[in-house]
Coordinates of C-alpha atoms in Angstrom, one line a residue:
Chain A
X180 CA -16.0 -11.1 -20.7
X181 CA -17.1 -10.7 -17.1
X182 CA -17.7 -7.3 -15.6
X183 CA -18.9 -6.1 -12.3
X184 CA -20.8 -3.1 -13.7
X185 CA -24.6 -2.9 -13.6
X186 CA -27.2 -0.3 -12.9
X187 CA -30.8 0.1 -12.0
X188 CA -33.1 3.1 -12.4
X189 CA -36.3 4.4 -11.1
X190 CA -38.5 7.5 -11.8
X191 CA -39.3 9.3 -8.6
X192 CA -41.1 12.7 -8.4
X193 CA -40.4 13.4 -12.1
X194 CA -36.7 12.6 -11.6
X195 CA -34.8 9.8 -13.2
X196 CA -32.7 8.2 -10.5
X197 CA -29.8 6.0 -11.8
X198 CA -28.0 3.8 -9.3
X199 CA -24.7 2.4 -10.5
X200 CA -22.7 -0.6 -9.2
X201 CA -19.1 -1.2 -10.0
X202 CA -16.3 0.4 -12.1
X203 CA -17.5 3.4 -14.2
X204 CA -15.3 3.1 -17.2
X205 CA -16.1 3.0 -21.0
X206 CA -18.6 0.2 -20.6
X207 CA -20.1 1.6 -17.4
X208 CA -20.3 5.1 -19.0
X209 CA -22.1 3.8 -22.1
X210 CA -24.6 2.0 -19.9
X211 CA -25.3 5.1 -17.9
X212 CA -25.8 7.2 -21.1
X213 CA -28.1 4.6 -22.6
X214 CA -30.2 4.6 -19.4
X215 CA -30.2 8.4 -19.4
X216 CA -31.2 8.6 -23.1
X217 CA -34.2 6.4 -22.6
X218 CA -35.4 8.7 -19.9
X219 CA -34.4 11.9 -21.8
X220 CA -36.3 10.7 -24.9
X221 CA -39.4 10.5 -22.6
X222 CA -38.9 14.1 -21.5
X223 CA -37.1 13.5 -18.2
X224 CA -34.6 16.3 -17.7
X225 CA -34.1 16.0 -13.9
X226 CA -31.5 13.3 -13.3
X227 CA -30.0 11.9 -10.1
X228 CA -27.0 9.6 -10.4
X229 CA -26.3 7.6 -7.2
X230 CA -22.7 6.4 -7.2
X231 CA -22.8 4.8 -3.7
X232 CA -21.7 1.4 -5.1
X233 CA -19.2 2.8 -7.5
X234 CA -15.9 3.4 -5.8
X235 CA -13.8 3.9 -8.9
X236 CA -14.4 6.0 -12.0
X237 CA -12.0 6.5 -14.9
X238 CA -11.8 9.5 -17.2
X239 CA -13.6 7.7 -20.0
X240 CA -16.5 7.1 -17.7
X241 CA -16.4 10.8 -16.8
X242 CA -16.5 11.8 -20.5
X243 CA -19.9 10.0 -20.7
X244 CA -21.1 11.9 -17.7
X245 CA -20.1 15.2 -19.4
X246 CA -22.1 14.1 -22.4
X247 CA -25.1 13.8 -20.2
X248 CA -24.5 17.2 -18.7
X249 CA -24.2 18.8 -22.2
X250 CA -27.5 17.3 -23.3
X251 CA -29.2 18.4 -20.2
X252 CA -27.8 22.0 -20.5
X253 CA -29.5 22.3 -23.9
X254 CA -32.8 21.4 -22.4
X255 CA -32.2 23.4 -19.2
X256 CA -32.3 20.1 -17.2
X257 CA -30.4 19.4 -14.0
X258 CA -28.1 16.6 -12.9
X259 CA -27.3 15.8 -9.2
X260 CA -24.7 13.2 -8.2
X261 CA -25.2 11.5 -4.8
X262 CA -23.3 9.3 -2.4
X263 CA -19.9 10.2 -3.8
X264 CA -16.7 8.7 -2.4
X265 CA -14.5 11.6 -1.3
X266 CA -11.9 10.6 -4.0
X267 CA -14.6 10.6 -6.7
X268 CA -16.0 14.0 -5.5
X269 CA -12.5 15.5 -5.7
X270 CA -12.0 14.0 -9.2
X271 CA -15.3 15.4 -10.4
X272 CA -14.5 18.7 -9.0
X273 CA -11.1 18.9 -10.8
X274 CA -12.7 17.7 -14.0
X275 CA -15.2 20.6 -13.8
X276 CA -18.4 18.6 -13.5
X277 CA -19.7 20.6 -10.6
X278 CA -19.7 23.8 -12.8
X279 CA -22.7 22.3 -14.5
X280 CA -24.0 19.6 -12.1
X281 CA -24.6 19.4 -8.4
X282 CA -23.9 16.9 -5.7
X283 CA -25.8 15.8 -2.7
X284 CA -25.4 13.4 0.2
X285 CA -28.4 11.3 -0.5
X286 CA -31.0 10.6 -3.2
X287 CA -33.7 12.4 -1.1
X288 CA -31.7 15.6 -0.8
X289 CA -30.8 15.4 -4.5
X290 CA -34.5 15.2 -5.4
X291 CA -35.3 18.0 -3.0
X292 CA -32.6 20.1 -4.9
X293 CA -34.4 19.6 -8.1
X294 CA -37.1 22.0 -7.0
X295 CA -34.7 24.8 -6.1
Chain B
X85 CA -40.7 42.5 -48.4
X86 CA -42.0 41.0 -51.6
X87 CA -41.3 37.3 -51.3
X88 CA -42.2 36.5 -54.9
X89 CA -39.1 38.4 -56.1
X90 CA -35.7 36.9 -56.2
X91 CA -34.4 39.5 -53.7
X92 CA -37.2 38.7 -51.3
X93 CA -36.6 35.0 -51.4
X94 CA -32.9 35.6 -51.1
X95 CA -33.6 37.7 -48.0
X96 CA -35.6 34.9 -46.4
X97 CA -32.7 32.4 -47.0
X98 CA -30.1 34.8 -45.7
X99 CA -32.2 35.4 -42.5
X100 CA -32.6 31.7 -42.2
X101 CA -28.8 31.1 -42.6
X102 CA -28.1 33.6 -39.9
X103 CA -30.5 32.0 -37.5
X104 CA -29.3 28.6 -38.6
X105 CA -25.7 29.3 -37.8
X106 CA -26.5 30.4 -34.3
X107 CA -28.5 27.2 -33.8
X108 CA -25.9 25.0 -35.3
X109 CA -23.1 26.6 -33.4
X110 CA -24.7 25.6 -30.1
X111 CA -24.7 21.9 -30.9
X112 CA -22.3 19.7 -28.9
X113 CA -22.7 16.5 -30.9
X114 CA -22.6 15.3 -34.5
X115 CA -26.1 13.8 -34.4
X116 CA -27.6 17.0 -33.1
X117 CA -25.7 19.1 -35.6
X118 CA -26.9 16.9 -38.5
X119 CA -30.4 17.0 -37.1
X120 CA -30.5 20.7 -36.9
X121 CA -29.1 21.2 -40.3
X122 CA -31.7 18.8 -41.8
X123 CA -34.5 20.8 -40.1
X124 CA -33.0 24.0 -41.6
X125 CA -33.0 22.5 -45.1
X126 CA -36.5 21.1 -44.6
X127 CA -37.9 24.5 -43.8
X128 CA -36.1 26.4 -46.5
X129 CA -36.5 23.8 -49.3
X130 CA -40.0 22.6 -48.5
X131 CA -39.1 18.9 -48.2
X132 CA -39.7 16.6 -45.3
X133 CA -37.1 14.1 -46.5
X134 CA -33.6 15.3 -45.8
X135 CA -30.8 12.8 -45.1
X136 CA -27.2 13.4 -44.1
X137 CA -24.3 10.9 -44.4
X138 CA -20.9 11.5 -43.0
X139 CA -17.4 10.0 -43.0
X140 CA -14.4 11.2 -41.1
X141 CA -11.8 10.3 -43.7
X142 CA -11.7 9.5 -47.5
X143 CA -11.3 5.8 -47.0
X144 CA -13.9 5.4 -44.2
X145 CA -17.3 3.9 -44.7
X146 CA -20.2 6.3 -44.9
X147 CA -22.4 6.3 -41.8
X148 CA -25.7 7.9 -41.0
X149 CA -25.5 11.4 -39.5
X150 CA -29.2 12.0 -39.8
X151 CA -31.5 9.7 -41.8
X152 CA -35.2 10.4 -42.4
X153 CA -35.7 7.7 -44.9
X154 CA -33.7 4.5 -44.9
X155 CA -34.0 4.2 -48.7
X156 CA -31.7 7.2 -49.0
X157 CA -28.7 5.0 -48.3
X158 CA -29.4 3.1 -51.5
X159 CA -29.1 6.2 -53.6
X160 CA -25.9 7.2 -51.8
X161 CA -24.4 3.9 -52.9
X162 CA -25.3 4.7 -56.5
X163 CA -23.7 8.1 -56.5
X164 CA -20.1 8.5 -57.6
X165 CA -19.1 10.8 -54.8
X166 CA -16.6 13.5 -55.6
X167 CA -14.2 14.9 -53.0
X168 CA -15.3 18.4 -53.8
X169 CA -18.5 20.3 -53.4
X170 CA -20.8 19.0 -56.1
X171 CA -24.5 19.2 -56.6
X172 CA -26.1 16.0 -58.0
X173 CA -29.4 16.1 -59.8
X174 CA -31.2 12.8 -60.1
X175 CA -34.4 11.4 -61.2
X176 CA -36.5 9.5 -58.6
X177 CA -37.2 10.1 -54.9
X178 CA -34.1 12.2 -54.3
X179 CA -33.9 14.8 -57.1
X180 CA -31.2 16.9 -55.4
X181 CA -28.0 15.9 -53.5
X182 CA -24.7 17.4 -52.7
X183 CA -21.2 16.3 -51.5
X184 CA -19.4 18.6 -49.2
X185 CA -15.8 18.2 -48.0
X186 CA -15.3 19.8 -44.6
X187 CA -12.6 20.4 -42.0
X188 CA -10.2 17.6 -40.8
X189 CA -10.6 15.7 -44.2
X190 CA -14.2 14.8 -43.3
X191 CA -17.0 14.8 -45.8
X192 CA -20.8 15.1 -45.9
X193 CA -23.3 14.0 -48.5
X194 CA -26.8 15.5 -48.2
X195 CA -29.8 14.0 -50.0
X196 CA -33.0 16.0 -50.5
X197 CA -36.3 14.3 -51.2
X198 CA -39.1 15.6 -53.3
X199 CA -40.6 18.9 -52.4
X200 CA -43.9 18.9 -50.5
X201 CA -45.6 20.9 -53.3
X202 CA -44.5 18.4 -55.9
X203 CA -42.6 21.1 -57.8
X204 CA -39.0 20.8 -59.0
X205 CA -36.1 22.5 -57.3
X206 CA -35.5 25.8 -59.0
X207 CA -32.2 27.1 -60.2
X208 CA -32.4 29.7 -57.4
X209 CA -32.8 26.9 -54.8
X210 CA -29.9 25.0 -56.3
X211 CA -27.8 28.2 -56.1
X212 CA -28.8 28.9 -52.5
X213 CA -28.1 25.3 -51.6
X214 CA -24.4 26.3 -51.9
X215 CA -24.9 28.9 -49.2
X216 CA -26.5 26.3 -46.9
X217 CA -23.7 23.9 -47.7
X218 CA -21.1 26.5 -46.7
X219 CA -23.1 27.1 -43.5
X220 CA -22.8 23.3 -42.7
X221 CA -19.0 23.4 -43.4
X222 CA -18.6 26.4 -41.1
X223 CA -20.7 24.9 -38.4
X224 CA -18.8 21.7 -38.6
X225 CA -15.5 23.5 -38.4
X226 CA -16.7 25.4 -35.3
X227 CA -17.9 22.1 -33.9
X228 CA -14.4 20.6 -34.5
X229 CA -12.7 23.6 -32.8
X230 CA -15.1 23.5 -29.9
X231 CA -14.5 19.7 -29.6
X232 CA -10.7 20.2 -29.7
X233 CA -10.9 22.9 -27.1
X234 CA -13.0 20.7 -24.9
X235 CA -10.7 17.7 -25.4
X236 CA -7.7 19.8 -24.5
X237 CA -9.3 21.1 -21.3
X238 CA -10.5 17.5 -20.5
X239 CA -7.0 16.2 -21.1
X240 CA -5.4 18.9 -18.9
X241 CA -7.9 18.2 -16.1
X242 CA -7.3 14.5 -16.5
X243 CA -3.5 15.0 -16.0
X244 CA -4.3 17.1 -12.8
X245 CA -6.5 14.2 -11.6
X246 CA -3.8 11.7 -12.3
X247 CA -1.2 13.7 -10.3
X248 CA -3.7 14.4 -7.5
X249 CA -4.7 10.7 -7.4
X250 CA -1.1 9.6 -7.3
X251 CA -0.5 11.8 -4.2
X252 CA -3.8 10.7 -2.6
X253 CA -3.1 7.1 -3.3
X254 CA 0.3 7.3 -1.7
X255 CA -1.2 8.8 1.4
X256 CA -4.0 6.3 1.6
X257 CA -1.8 3.3 0.9
X258 CA 0.5 4.2 3.9
X259 CA -2.6 4.3 6.2
X260 CA -4.0 0.9 5.3
X261 CA -3.5 -1.8 7.9
X262 CA -3.5 -5.0 5.8
X263 CA -1.2 -6.1 3.0
X264 CA -4.2 -7.2 0.9
X265 CA -5.9 -3.8 1.2
X266 CA -2.6 -2.1 0.2
X267 CA -2.3 -4.2 -2.9
X268 CA -6.0 -3.9 -3.8
X269 CA -6.0 -0.1 -3.5
X270 CA -2.8 0.2 -5.5
X271 CA -4.3 -2.0 -8.3
X272 CA -7.6 0.0 -8.4
X273 CA -5.8 3.2 -8.7
X274 CA -3.4 1.9 -11.4
X275 CA -6.4 0.7 -13.4
X276 CA -8.4 3.9 -13.0
X277 CA -5.6 6.4 -13.5
X278 CA -4.4 4.7 -16.8
X279 CA -8.0 4.2 -18.1
X280 CA -7.3 0.4 -18.2
X281 CA -10.3 -1.9 -18.6
X282 CA -9.1 -4.3 -15.9
X283 CA -6.0 -5.3 -14.0
X284 CA -4.6 -7.9 -11.6
X285 CA -1.7 -8.4 -9.1
X286 CA 0.1 -11.7 -9.5
X287 CA 1.6 -12.8 -6.2
X288 CA 4.2 -15.6 -6.3
X289 CA 5.4 -17.0 -3.0
X290 CA 7.2 -20.3 -2.7
X291 CA 6.2 -21.4 -6.2
X292 CA 2.5 -20.8 -5.4
X293 CA 0.7 -18.1 -7.4
X294 CA -2.4 -16.2 -6.5
X295 CA -4.1 -13.2 -8.0
X296 CA -6.0 -10.1 -6.9
X297 CA -8.4 -8.8 -9.6
X298 CA -10.0 -5.5 -10.4
X299 CA -12.8 -5.0 -11.2
X300 CA -13.9 -7.8 -8.8
X301 CA -16.2 -9.6 -11.4
X302 CA -13.2 -10.5 -13.5
X303 CA -11.6 -13.9 -13.3
X304 CA -8.5 -15.6 -14.7
X305 CA -9.9 -16.4 -18.2
X306 CA -10.7 -12.7 -18.8
X307 CA -7.0 -12.0 -18.9
X308 CA -6.1 -14.4 -21.7
X309 CA -7.2 -12.1 -24.6
X310 CA -6.2 -8.5 -24.6
X311 CA -5.1 -5.8 -27.0
X312 CA -2.7 -3.9 -24.8
X313 CA -0.9 -4.7 -21.6
X314 CA 1.5 -3.0 -19.2
X315 CA 3.2 -4.6 -16.2
X316 CA 5.8 -4.0 -13.5
X317 CA 7.2 -6.3 -10.8
X318 CA 8.9 -6.0 -7.5
X319 CA 10.1 -8.5 -5.0
X320 CA 9.7 -8.2 -1.2
X321 CA 10.5 -10.8 1.4
X322 CA 11.0 -13.6 -1.2
X323 CA 7.5 -12.8 -2.7
X324 CA 7.2 -11.5 -6.2
X325 CA 4.4 -9.0 -6.9
X326 CA 3.5 -8.2 -10.6
X327 CA 1.0 -5.4 -11.3
X328 CA -0.6 -6.0 -14.8
X329 CA -3.1 -3.7 -16.4
X330 CA -5.0 -4.5 -19.6
X331 CA -6.6 -2.8 -22.6
X332 CA -6.4 1.0 -22.3
X333 CA -9.8 2.4 -23.0
X334 CA -10.9 5.3 -25.3
X335 CA -14.3 6.3 -26.5
X336 CA -13.5 4.6 -29.8
X337 CA -12.2 1.3 -28.5
X338 CA -8.9 -0.1 -27.0
X339 CA -5.7 1.8 -27.6
X340 CA -2.0 1.3 -26.7
X341 CA -0.8 2.4 -23.3
X342 CA 1.4 5.5 -23.2
X343 CA 4.7 6.4 -21.5
X344 CA 2.7 8.3 -18.9
X345 CA 0.8 5.1 -18.0
X346 CA 4.0 3.3 -17.6
X347 CA 5.3 6.0 -15.2
X348 CA 2.0 6.0 -13.3
X349 CA 2.0 2.2 -12.9
X350 CA 5.6 2.2 -11.7
X351 CA 5.0 5.0 -9.3
X352 CA 2.0 3.2 -7.8
X353 CA 3.9 -0.1 -7.6
X354 CA 6.8 1.7 -5.8
X355 CA 4.3 3.2 -3.4
X356 CA 2.8 -0.2 -2.6
X357 CA 6.3 -1.7 -2.2
X358 CA 7.3 1.0 0.2
X359 CA 4.1 0.6 2.2
X360 CA 4.6 -3.1 2.5
X361 CA 8.2 -2.5 3.7
X362 CA 7.0 0.1 6.2
X363 CA 4.4 -2.2 7.5
X364 CA 7.0 -4.9 7.9
X365 CA 9.4 -2.5 9.7
X366 CA 6.5 -1.4 11.9
X367 CA 5.7 -5.0 12.7
X368 CA 9.4 -5.6 13.6
X369 CA 9.5 -2.5 15.7
X370 CA 6.4 -3.6 17.7
X371 CA 7.9 -7.1 18.1
X372 CA 11.2 -5.6 19.2
X373 CA 9.4 -3.4 21.7
X374 CA 7.4 -6.3 23.0
X375 CA 10.6 -8.3 23.3
X376 CA 12.4 -5.5 25.1
X377 CA 9.4 -5.2 27.5
X378 CA 9.6 -8.9 28.2
X379 CA 13.4 -8.7 28.7
X380 CA 12.9 -5.8 31.1
X381 CA 10.4 -7.8 33.1
X382 CA 12.7 -10.9 33.0
X383 CA 15.7 -8.7 34.1
X384 CA 13.7 -7.3 36.9
X385 CA 12.7 -10.8 38.0
X386 CA 16.3 -12.0 37.8
X387 CA 17.6 -9.1 39.8
X388 CA 15.2 -10.1 42.6
X389 CA 17.1 -13.5 42.8
X390 CA 20.4 -11.7 43.6
X391 CA 21.0 -10.7 47.2
X392 CA 20.1 -7.2 48.2
X393 CA 22.5 -7.5 51.1
X394 CA 24.9 -10.2 52.0
X395 CA 24.8 -11.6 55.5
X396 CA 27.1 -10.2 58.1
X397 CA 29.5 -13.0 59.1
X398 CA 31.4 -12.4 62.4
X399 CA 35.1 -11.8 61.8
X400 CA 34.6 -11.8 58.1
X401 CA 34.1 -9.0 55.6
X402 CA 32.1 -10.0 52.5
X403 CA 31.0 -8.1 49.3
X404 CA 29.6 -9.0 46.0
X405 CA 28.6 -7.5 42.7
X406 CA 26.7 -8.4 39.6
X407 CA 26.7 -6.1 36.5
X408 CA 24.5 -7.6 33.7
X409 CA 25.4 -6.8 30.1
X410 CA 22.8 -5.2 27.8
X411 CA 20.8 -8.4 27.5
X412 CA 19.4 -10.4 30.4
X413 CA 22.4 -12.1 32.0
X414 CA 22.9 -15.6 33.1
X415 CA 25.1 -14.8 36.1
X416 CA 24.2 -15.5 39.7
X417 CA 25.8 -15.2 43.1
X418 CA 24.8 -15.4 46.7
X419 CA 25.9 -16.2 50.3
X420 CA 23.4 -18.3 52.2
X421 CA 23.5 -19.0 55.9
X422 CA 22.9 -22.7 56.5
X423 CA 21.0 -24.3 59.5
X424 CA 24.3 -25.7 60.9
X425 CA 26.0 -22.3 61.1
X426 CA 28.0 -22.6 57.9
X427 CA 27.6 -20.4 54.9
X428 CA 27.3 -21.4 51.3
X429 CA 29.0 -19.1 48.9
X430 CA 27.8 -19.6 45.3
X431 CA 28.8 -18.0 42.0
X432 CA 27.3 -19.4 38.8
X433 CA 27.2 -18.6 35.1
X434 CA 24.6 -19.9 32.6
X435 CA 25.8 -20.2 29.0
X436 CA 24.3 -17.6 26.8
X437 CA 22.0 -14.7 27.5
X438 CA 18.4 -13.7 27.2
X439 CA 15.2 -15.2 28.4
X440 CA 16.3 -18.9 28.2
X441 CA 19.4 -18.2 30.3
X442 CA 17.3 -16.2 32.7
X443 CA 14.8 -19.1 33.1
X444 CA 17.6 -21.5 33.9
X445 CA 19.0 -19.1 36.5
X446 CA 15.6 -19.2 38.1
X447 CA 15.6 -23.0 38.2
X448 CA 19.1 -23.0 39.6
X449 CA 18.1 -20.6 42.3
X450 CA 15.0 -22.5 43.3
X451 CA 16.9 -25.9 43.3
X452 CA 19.7 -24.4 45.4
X453 CA 17.3 -23.3 48.1
X454 CA 15.5 -26.5 48.2
X455 CA 18.6 -28.7 48.4
X456 CA 21.0 -26.7 50.5
X457 CA 19.8 -27.6 54.0
X458 CA 19.4 -31.3 53.2
X459 CA 21.9 -33.6 54.8
X460 CA 23.8 -34.2 51.6
X461 CA 27.6 -33.8 51.4
X462 CA 28.8 -31.1 49.1
X463 CA 29.5 -33.6 46.4
X464 CA 26.1 -35.2 46.7
X465 CA 24.5 -31.8 46.7
X466 CA 26.2 -30.8 43.5
X467 CA 25.3 -34.1 41.9
X468 CA 21.6 -33.7 42.8
X469 CA 21.7 -30.1 41.5
X470 CA 23.2 -31.3 38.3
X471 CA 20.4 -33.7 37.7
X472 CA 17.8 -31.1 38.3
X473 CA 19.5 -28.7 36.0
X474 CA 19.9 -31.4 33.3
X475 CA 16.1 -32.0 33.4
X476 CA 15.2 -28.3 33.5
X477 CA 17.6 -27.0 30.9
X478 CA 17.4 -27.1 27.1
X479 CA 20.1 -29.1 25.3
X480 CA 22.4 -26.2 24.6
X481 CA 22.1 -24.5 28.0
X482 CA 24.6 -25.4 30.9
X483 CA 25.7 -23.9 34.1
X484 CA 29.2 -23.4 35.4
X485 CA 29.2 -22.9 39.2
X486 CA 31.5 -22.5 42.2
X487 CA 30.2 -23.7 45.5
X488 CA 32.1 -23.1 48.8
X489 CA 30.9 -24.0 52.3
X490 CA 32.5 -21.8 54.9
X491 CA 32.7 -22.8 58.6
X492 CA 33.2 -19.3 60.1
X493 CA 34.8 -20.4 63.4
X494 CA 37.6 -22.4 61.8
X495 CA 37.9 -20.8 58.4
X496 CA 37.4 -24.2 56.8
X497 CA 36.2 -24.0 53.3
X498 CA 35.1 -27.0 51.3
X499 CA 34.6 -26.2 47.7
X500 CA 33.6 -27.6 44.3
X501 CA 34.1 -26.0 41.0
X502 CA 31.7 -27.3 38.4
X503 CA 33.5 -26.3 35.3
X504 CA 33.8 -22.8 36.6
X505 CA 36.7 -20.3 36.6
X506 CA 39.1 -21.1 39.4
X507 CA 38.6 -19.0 42.5
X508 CA 41.6 -17.3 44.0
X509 CA 42.7 -17.7 47.6
X510 CA 45.5 -15.6 49.0
X511 CA 48.5 -17.0 50.7
X512 CA 50.6 -15.6 53.5
X513 CA 53.3 -14.7 51.1
X514 CA 51.0 -12.3 49.3
X515 CA 50.6 -14.7 46.5
X516 CA 47.5 -16.7 45.5
X517 CA 46.4 -20.2 44.8
X518 CA 43.8 -21.1 42.2
X519 CA 41.0 -23.4 43.5
X520 CA 40.4 -25.9 40.7
X521 CA 39.0 -29.0 42.3
X522 CA 35.6 -30.2 41.1
X523 CA 34.1 -31.6 37.9
X524 CA 32.4 -30.8 34.7
X525 CA 29.7 -28.2 34.2
X526 CA 26.1 -28.7 35.4
X527 CA 23.3 -29.8 33.1
X528 CA 25.4 -31.6 30.5
X529 CA 24.9 -35.2 31.7
X530 CA 21.9 -36.6 33.4
X531 CA 23.6 -39.0 35.9
X532 CA 25.8 -38.7 38.9
X533 CA 28.9 -37.1 37.4
X534 CA 32.2 -37.4 39.2
X535 CA 32.8 -34.5 41.5
X536 CA 35.8 -34.0 43.7
X537 CA 35.6 -31.5 46.6
X538 CA 38.7 -30.0 48.2
X539 CA 39.1 -28.3 51.6
X540 CA 41.2 -25.2 52.3
X541 CA 41.5 -23.0 55.3
X542 CA 41.1 -19.2 55.4
X543 CA 43.2 -17.8 58.1
X544 CA 43.2 -14.3 59.5
X545 CA 44.0 -11.8 56.8
X546 CA 43.4 -14.3 54.0
X547 CA 40.9 -13.7 51.2
X548 CA 39.0 -15.6 48.6
X549 CA 37.7 -14.2 45.3
X550 CA 35.1 -16.1 43.3
X551 CA 34.1 -14.5 39.9
X552 CA 32.6 -15.2 36.5
X553 CA 34.4 -15.1 33.1
X554 CA 32.9 -11.6 32.4
X555 CA 35.9 -10.2 34.3
X556 CA 38.9 -11.8 32.6
X557 CA 37.2 -11.8 29.3
X558 CA 36.1 -8.1 29.4
X559 CA 37.5 -6.7 26.2
X560 CA 38.4 -3.2 25.0
X561 CA 37.7 -1.7 21.6
X562 CA 40.8 -3.3 20.1
X563 CA 39.5 -6.7 21.1
X564 CA 42.1 -7.3 23.8
X565 CA 40.9 -9.0 27.0
X566 CA 41.5 -8.0 30.6
X567 CA 42.9 -11.4 31.1
X568 CA 43.6 -13.9 33.9
X569 CA 47.0 -12.5 34.6
X570 CA 45.8 -8.9 35.2
X571 CA 43.1 -10.2 37.4
X572 CA 45.6 -12.3 39.4
X573 CA 47.9 -9.3 39.7
X574 CA 45.0 -7.1 40.9
X575 CA 44.1 -9.8 43.5
X576 CA 47.6 -10.1 44.8
X577 CA 48.3 -6.3 44.9
X578 CA 45.1 -5.2 46.7
X579 CA 45.0 -7.3 49.8
X580 CA 44.9 -4.3 52.1
X581 CA 41.4 -3.3 50.9
X582 CA 38.2 -4.0 52.6
X583 CA 35.8 -6.3 50.7
X584 CA 33.6 -3.6 49.3
X585 CA 36.6 -1.4 48.4
X586 CA 38.2 -4.4 46.7
X587 CA 35.2 -5.1 44.6
X588 CA 34.8 -1.4 43.7
X589 CA 38.5 -1.2 42.8
X590 CA 38.3 -4.3 40.7
X591 CA 35.3 -3.0 38.7
X592 CA 37.0 0.4 38.2
X593 CA 40.1 -1.4 36.9
X594 CA 38.1 -3.4 34.5
X595 CA 36.3 -0.3 33.3
X596 CA 39.5 1.6 32.9
X597 CA 40.8 -1.2 30.7
X598 CA 37.7 -1.6 28.5
X599 CA 37.6 2.2 28.1
X600 CA 34.0 2.6 27.3
X601 CA 33.7 -0.5 25.1
X602 CA 30.3 -2.2 25.3
X603 CA 30.1 -4.8 28.0
X604 CA 29.8 -8.1 26.2
X605 CA 29.2 -10.4 29.2
X606 CA 27.9 -10.2 32.7
X607 CA 30.4 -9.4 35.4
X608 CA 30.0 -11.1 38.8
X609 CA 32.3 -11.4 41.8
X610 CA 32.1 -12.5 45.4
X611 CA 34.9 -11.5 47.8
X612 CA 35.5 -12.7 51.3
X613 CA 38.2 -11.6 53.8
X614 CA 38.8 -13.1 57.1
X615 CA 39.6 -10.3 59.6
X616 CA 40.4 -12.3 62.7

């Protein structure tokens, strides 16, 4: 089965930056959680998820993002989303993600927020 | 506290259970819950080897909840698991185990390895194990309730997102400029809102089928196998559009689409349909506006061909009028002084309306000017004009025309009617004669068509009226025409009027008759009276 989803990640200033590409659905959500867990197991609790190349997110994808938020809350970690499409930002806001996570315009501002 | 006594040890376990509950209650996932419980047992029972297995329902397979030692699963297979709380005592690496039914028909089995101090589990420990088991049951129930609460909130929020997205999608779709973008956005939203794994739009136009896919990486073969599907079709401008979405996702695999998904898909499909229709109507409105602008320009150009003022002819009184219908008309009239002192009176009518008719009027006008002062007879002149019109006009466009050459001093009028309505000339007896001599309409045949001219004389007090069919064929709301007879009567009865008054009176009479009905054809008339 083809899919357009893929991601890459990089550790920068003690932050795990995950960049997604394509539809964030069940498969995309699983990939993000897998990438997050690898960093989390190595002690990374500052996470940036850049959704610049993901224009569509469904609610299953969002449930995986909530899973990440819950795990980070237990360890007093922080999650910042960046480069959100206005429609996705609105969806995240309604789903309550911004009660526990933040959002920033760019990766740089997100990393800067980690120190606050 | 004396920890060597039963009370002291019980106190330790009770404290540990209290702390354990607080810790377990905070856990958001089954693996974390199992892990924390295993740690709790390790600390209280002095064993490093605690393993938890879990199944959601009686008939389900056991799966690892927390496994310290992979060999523990082999013992689990050997146990005859009861569906009640039961403590199993075994020989070997796992001397103690218990089964625990919990909320929602789920069940745990916990296996405890040998104690670190190599001693056996005491009766007290077996007894207190029941308390820890109860703790796990309570913690699991709290976990289930918490999860249900979260699922409910998530589900409610998801419904709000769906409604919000439906409204936003409707707004965005109406703002998109291209049909492809409208369809793609509708598809994306349909897939995302229904949690479908993928979708496509099938577009069938003139037996040719093409697809739009979402997500973009998918191709035709990815749509052959699926577990669930939902589709809806609409047809617009002989093109069929089918929105299909496939495999509704859940965290536990593919599930069936629900009624809400069907409603969402149909709503989005309708929004796309309306947007495509609106775009088409918008395109048509722009095209209509462009056409109207072109027609306005063409009408303006055509009006410049008509005389602003007719020449003053000594001892004669002349007036003319042209009232185009709503479209650009094909009527023409003029009175042109010739080099030899005569005047050419011309009234013409191109078949049809609009830009093609207007262009032919232009050709007619230009040809008239270029041929009039040549030394042709009237018959030769009309024949030459016919050839030019034949060449210049499309197959279905012709011109009827009435040409009259007036010699002012004598009142001699030589005329030809090329398929035109007969002109009226008054007689001394206050009657009228219809001038019919001529030939067929111009532009129909490309050779020298037979044309007969006739000569009449206009004496003092006599009049001539040349007109187009817009006057006798003017109809009222009942579909009745003004008619030749009414026109004839008007002509006969109003000989006392000056030229301009006659024209004004005639138009008023026609308007009175049509009584506000839309003018279906151009109205043109040229009227000449000889005063002396």
